[in-house]
mmCIF file with all atom_site columns, C-alpha atoms in Angstrom:
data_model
loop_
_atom_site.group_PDB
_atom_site.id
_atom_site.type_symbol
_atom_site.label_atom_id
_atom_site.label_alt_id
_atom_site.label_comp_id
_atom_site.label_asym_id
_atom_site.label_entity_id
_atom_site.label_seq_id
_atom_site.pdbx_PDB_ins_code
_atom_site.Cartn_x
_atom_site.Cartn_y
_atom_site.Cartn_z
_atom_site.occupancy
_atom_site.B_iso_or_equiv
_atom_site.pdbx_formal_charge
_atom_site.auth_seq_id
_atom_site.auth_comp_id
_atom_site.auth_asym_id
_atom_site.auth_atom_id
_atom_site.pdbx_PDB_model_num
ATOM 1  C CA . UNK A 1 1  ? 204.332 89.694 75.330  1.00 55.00 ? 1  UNK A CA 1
ATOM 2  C CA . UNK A 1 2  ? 204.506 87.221 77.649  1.00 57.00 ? 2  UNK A CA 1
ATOM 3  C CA . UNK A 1 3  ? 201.380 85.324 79.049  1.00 54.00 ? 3  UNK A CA 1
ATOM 4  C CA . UNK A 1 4  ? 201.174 85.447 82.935  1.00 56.00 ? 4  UNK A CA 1
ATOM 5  C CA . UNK A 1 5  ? 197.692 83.572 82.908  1.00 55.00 ? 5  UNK A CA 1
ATOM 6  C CA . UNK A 1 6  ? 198.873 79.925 81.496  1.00 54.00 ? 6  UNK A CA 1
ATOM 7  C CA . UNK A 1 7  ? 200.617 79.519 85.182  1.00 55.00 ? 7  UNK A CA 1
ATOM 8  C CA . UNK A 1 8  ? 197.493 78.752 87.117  1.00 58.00 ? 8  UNK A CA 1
ATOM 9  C CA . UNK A 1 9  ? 197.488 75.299 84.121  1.00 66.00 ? 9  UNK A CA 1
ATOM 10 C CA . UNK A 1 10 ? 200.673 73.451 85.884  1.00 71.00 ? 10 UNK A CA 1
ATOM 11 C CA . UNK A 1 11 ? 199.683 74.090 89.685  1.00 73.00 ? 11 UNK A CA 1
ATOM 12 C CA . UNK A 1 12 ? 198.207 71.237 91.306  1.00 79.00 ? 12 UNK A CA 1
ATOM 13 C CA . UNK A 1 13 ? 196.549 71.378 95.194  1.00 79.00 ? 13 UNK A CA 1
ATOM 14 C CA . UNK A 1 14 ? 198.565 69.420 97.595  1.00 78.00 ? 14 UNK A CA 1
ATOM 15 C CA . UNK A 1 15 ? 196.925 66.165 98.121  1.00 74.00 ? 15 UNK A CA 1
ATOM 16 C CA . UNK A 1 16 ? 194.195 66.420 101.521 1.00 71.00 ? 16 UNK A CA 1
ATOM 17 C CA . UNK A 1 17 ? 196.058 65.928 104.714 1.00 70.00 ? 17 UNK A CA 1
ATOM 18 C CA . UNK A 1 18 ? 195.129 62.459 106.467 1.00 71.00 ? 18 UNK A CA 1
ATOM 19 C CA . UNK A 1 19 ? 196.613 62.824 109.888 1.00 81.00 ? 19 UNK A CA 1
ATOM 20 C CA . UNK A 1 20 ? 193.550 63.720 111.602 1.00 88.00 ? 20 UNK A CA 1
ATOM 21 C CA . UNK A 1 21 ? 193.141 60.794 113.448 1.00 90.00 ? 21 UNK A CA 1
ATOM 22 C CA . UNK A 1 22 ? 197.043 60.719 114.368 1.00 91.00 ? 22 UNK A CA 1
ATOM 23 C CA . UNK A 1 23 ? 196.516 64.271 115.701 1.00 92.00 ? 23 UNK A CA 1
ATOM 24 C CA . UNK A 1 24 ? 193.594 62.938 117.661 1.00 94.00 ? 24 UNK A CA 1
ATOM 25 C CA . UNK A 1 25 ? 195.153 60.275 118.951 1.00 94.00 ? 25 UNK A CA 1
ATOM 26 C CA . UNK A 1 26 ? 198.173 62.005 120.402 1.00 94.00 ? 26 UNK A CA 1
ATOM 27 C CA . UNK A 1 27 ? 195.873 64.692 121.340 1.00 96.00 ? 27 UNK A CA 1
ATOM 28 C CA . UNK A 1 28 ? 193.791 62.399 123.641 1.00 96.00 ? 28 UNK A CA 1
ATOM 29 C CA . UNK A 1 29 ? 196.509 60.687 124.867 1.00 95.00 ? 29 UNK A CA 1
ATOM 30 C CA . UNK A 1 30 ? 198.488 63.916 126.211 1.00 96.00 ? 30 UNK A CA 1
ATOM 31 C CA . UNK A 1 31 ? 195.020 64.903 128.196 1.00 96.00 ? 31 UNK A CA 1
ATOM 32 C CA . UNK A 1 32 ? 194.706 61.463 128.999 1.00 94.00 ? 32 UNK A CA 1
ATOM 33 C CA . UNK A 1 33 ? 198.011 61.665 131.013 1.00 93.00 ? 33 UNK A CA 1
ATOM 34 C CA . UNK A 1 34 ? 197.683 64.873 132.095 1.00 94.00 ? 34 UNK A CA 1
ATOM 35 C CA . UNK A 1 35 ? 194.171 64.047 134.125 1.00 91.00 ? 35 UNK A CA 1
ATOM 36 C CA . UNK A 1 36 ? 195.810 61.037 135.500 1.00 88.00 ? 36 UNK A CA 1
ATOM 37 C CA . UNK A 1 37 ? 194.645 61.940 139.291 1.00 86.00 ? 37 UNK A CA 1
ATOM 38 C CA . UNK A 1 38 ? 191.020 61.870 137.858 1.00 85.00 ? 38 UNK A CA 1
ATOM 39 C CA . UNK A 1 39 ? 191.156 57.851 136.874 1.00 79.00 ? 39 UNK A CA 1
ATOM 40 C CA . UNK A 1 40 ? 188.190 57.822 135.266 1.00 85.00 ? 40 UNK A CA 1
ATOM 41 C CA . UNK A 1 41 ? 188.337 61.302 133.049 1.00 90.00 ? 41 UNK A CA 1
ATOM 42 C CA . UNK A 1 42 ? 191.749 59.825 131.995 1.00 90.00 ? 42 UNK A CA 1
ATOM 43 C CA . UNK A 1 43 ? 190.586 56.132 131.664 1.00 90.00 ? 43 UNK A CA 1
ATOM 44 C CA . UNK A 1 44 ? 187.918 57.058 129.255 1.00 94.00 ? 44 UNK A CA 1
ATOM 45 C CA . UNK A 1 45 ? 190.388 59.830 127.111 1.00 95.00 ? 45 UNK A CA 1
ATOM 46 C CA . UNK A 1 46 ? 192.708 56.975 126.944 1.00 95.00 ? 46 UNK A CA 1
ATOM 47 C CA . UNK A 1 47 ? 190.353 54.215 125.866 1.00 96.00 ? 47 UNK A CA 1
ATOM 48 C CA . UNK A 1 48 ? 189.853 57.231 122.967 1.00 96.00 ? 48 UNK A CA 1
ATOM 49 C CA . UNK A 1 49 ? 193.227 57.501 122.111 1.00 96.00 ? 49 UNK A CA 1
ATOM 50 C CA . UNK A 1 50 ? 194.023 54.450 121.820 1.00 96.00 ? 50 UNK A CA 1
ATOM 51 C CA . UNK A 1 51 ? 191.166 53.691 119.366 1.00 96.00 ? 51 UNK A CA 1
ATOM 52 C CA . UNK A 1 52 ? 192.120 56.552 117.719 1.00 94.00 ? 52 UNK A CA 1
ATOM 53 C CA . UNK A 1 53 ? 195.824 55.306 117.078 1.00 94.00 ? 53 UNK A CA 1
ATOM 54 C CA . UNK A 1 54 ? 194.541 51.739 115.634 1.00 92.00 ? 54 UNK A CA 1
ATOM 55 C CA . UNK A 1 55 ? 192.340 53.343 113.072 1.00 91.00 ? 55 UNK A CA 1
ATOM 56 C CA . UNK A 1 56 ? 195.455 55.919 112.482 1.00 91.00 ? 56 UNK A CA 1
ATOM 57 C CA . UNK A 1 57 ? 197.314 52.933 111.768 1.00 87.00 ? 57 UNK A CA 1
ATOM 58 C CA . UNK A 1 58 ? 195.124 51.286 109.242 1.00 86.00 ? 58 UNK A CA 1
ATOM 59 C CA . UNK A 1 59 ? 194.538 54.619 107.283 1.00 83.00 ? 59 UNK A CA 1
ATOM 60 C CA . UNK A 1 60 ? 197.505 56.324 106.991 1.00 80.00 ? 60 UNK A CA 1
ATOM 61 C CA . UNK A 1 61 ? 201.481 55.840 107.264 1.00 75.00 ? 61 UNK A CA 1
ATOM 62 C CA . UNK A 1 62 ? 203.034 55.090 110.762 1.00 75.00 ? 62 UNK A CA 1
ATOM 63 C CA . UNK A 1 63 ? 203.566 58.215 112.031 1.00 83.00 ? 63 UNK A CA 1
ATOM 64 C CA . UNK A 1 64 ? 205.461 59.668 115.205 1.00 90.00 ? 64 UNK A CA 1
ATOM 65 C CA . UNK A 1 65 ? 202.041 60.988 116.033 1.00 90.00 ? 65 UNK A CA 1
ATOM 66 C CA . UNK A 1 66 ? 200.408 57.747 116.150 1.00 92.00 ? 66 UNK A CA 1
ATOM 67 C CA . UNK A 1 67 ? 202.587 56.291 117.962 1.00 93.00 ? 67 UNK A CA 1
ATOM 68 C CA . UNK A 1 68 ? 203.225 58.351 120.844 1.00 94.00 ? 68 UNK A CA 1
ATOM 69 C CA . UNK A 1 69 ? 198.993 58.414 121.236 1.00 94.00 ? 69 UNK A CA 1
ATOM 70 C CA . UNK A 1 70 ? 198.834 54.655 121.400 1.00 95.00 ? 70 UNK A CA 1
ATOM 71 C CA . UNK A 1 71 ? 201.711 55.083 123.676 1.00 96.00 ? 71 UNK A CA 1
ATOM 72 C CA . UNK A 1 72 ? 200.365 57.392 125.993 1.00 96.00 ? 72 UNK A CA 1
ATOM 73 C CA . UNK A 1 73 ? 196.776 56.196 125.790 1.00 96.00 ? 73 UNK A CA 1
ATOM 74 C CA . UNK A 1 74 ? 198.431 52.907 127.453 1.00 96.00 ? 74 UNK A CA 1
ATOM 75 C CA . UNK A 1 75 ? 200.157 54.673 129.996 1.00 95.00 ? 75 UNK A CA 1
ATOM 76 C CA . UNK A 1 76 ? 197.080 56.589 130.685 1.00 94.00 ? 76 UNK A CA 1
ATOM 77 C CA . UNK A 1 77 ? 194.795 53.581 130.949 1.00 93.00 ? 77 UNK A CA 1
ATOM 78 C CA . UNK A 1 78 ? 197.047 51.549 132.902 1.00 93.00 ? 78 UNK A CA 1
ATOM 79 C CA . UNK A 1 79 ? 197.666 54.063 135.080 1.00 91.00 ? 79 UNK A CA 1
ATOM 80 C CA . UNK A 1 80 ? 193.852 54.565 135.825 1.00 84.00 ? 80 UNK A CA 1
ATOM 81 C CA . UNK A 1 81 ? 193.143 50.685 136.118 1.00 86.00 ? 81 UNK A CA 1
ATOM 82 C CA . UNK A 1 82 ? 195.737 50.439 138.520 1.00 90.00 ? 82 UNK A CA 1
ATOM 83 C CA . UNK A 1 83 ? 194.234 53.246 140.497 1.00 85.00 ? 83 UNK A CA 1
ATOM 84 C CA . UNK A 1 84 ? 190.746 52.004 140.433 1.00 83.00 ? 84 UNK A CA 1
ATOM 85 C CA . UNK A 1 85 ? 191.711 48.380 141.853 1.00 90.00 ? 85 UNK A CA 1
ATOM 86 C CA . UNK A 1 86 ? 194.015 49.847 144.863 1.00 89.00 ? 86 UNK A CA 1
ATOM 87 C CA . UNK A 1 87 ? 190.593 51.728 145.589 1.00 87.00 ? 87 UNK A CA 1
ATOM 88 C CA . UNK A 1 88 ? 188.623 49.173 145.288 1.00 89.00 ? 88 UNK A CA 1
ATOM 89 C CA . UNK A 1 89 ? 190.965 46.579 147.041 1.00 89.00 ? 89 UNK A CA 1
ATOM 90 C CA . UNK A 1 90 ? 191.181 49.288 149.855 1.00 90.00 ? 90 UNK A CA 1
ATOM 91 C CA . UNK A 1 91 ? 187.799 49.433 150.288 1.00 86.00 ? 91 UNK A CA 1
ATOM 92 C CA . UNK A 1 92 ? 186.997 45.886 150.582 1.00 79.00 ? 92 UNK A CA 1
ATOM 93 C CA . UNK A 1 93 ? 190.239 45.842 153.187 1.00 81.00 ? 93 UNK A CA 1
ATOM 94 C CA . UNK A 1 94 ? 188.573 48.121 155.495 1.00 79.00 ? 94 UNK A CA 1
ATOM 95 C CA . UNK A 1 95 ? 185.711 46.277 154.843 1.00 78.00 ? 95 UNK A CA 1
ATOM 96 C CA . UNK A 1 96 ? 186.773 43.610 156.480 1.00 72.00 ? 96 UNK A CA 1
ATOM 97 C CA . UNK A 1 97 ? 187.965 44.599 159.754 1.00 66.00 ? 97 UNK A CA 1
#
């Protein structure tokens, strides 16, 4: 007879996925540029991004993921910044006159 019950003695649980701050990361930084008409929505999802991506990068391996969130999270808070100044550059313009 053969013993089906000694299988369950050589499997072994894949090891616990660390990625979850890569997935946050790019997460936040697609939203991020996605709300980029609302500055400061986007501003503050991209400030979360990118800190996101630079404790992805100390934890785990370089991923794709981690990239493209630091990436994006830029875009997303440069984009905003910029936005916020021709505001508030506008406003002290018309300020002036």
């Amino acid at each position: 007879m053969i013993d089906v019950g000694t299988s369950k003695e050589y499997y072994q649980p894949p090891p616990p996925s660390r990625d979850g701050l890569a997935i946050a990361s790019m997460t936040l930084g697609i939203v991020a540029v996605s709300l980029l008409l609302i500055p400061v929505v986007s501003q503050i999802c991209g400030i979360l991004a990118i800190a996101f991506a630079g404790s992805a990068f100390k934890t785990t391996r370089h991923t794709l993921m981690v990239r493209w969130g630091l990436a994006l999270g830029i875009v997303s808070v440069a984009w905003a910044v910029f936005w916020i100044l021709l505001i508030v550059l506008t406003g002290l313009s018309l300020m002036s006159v």
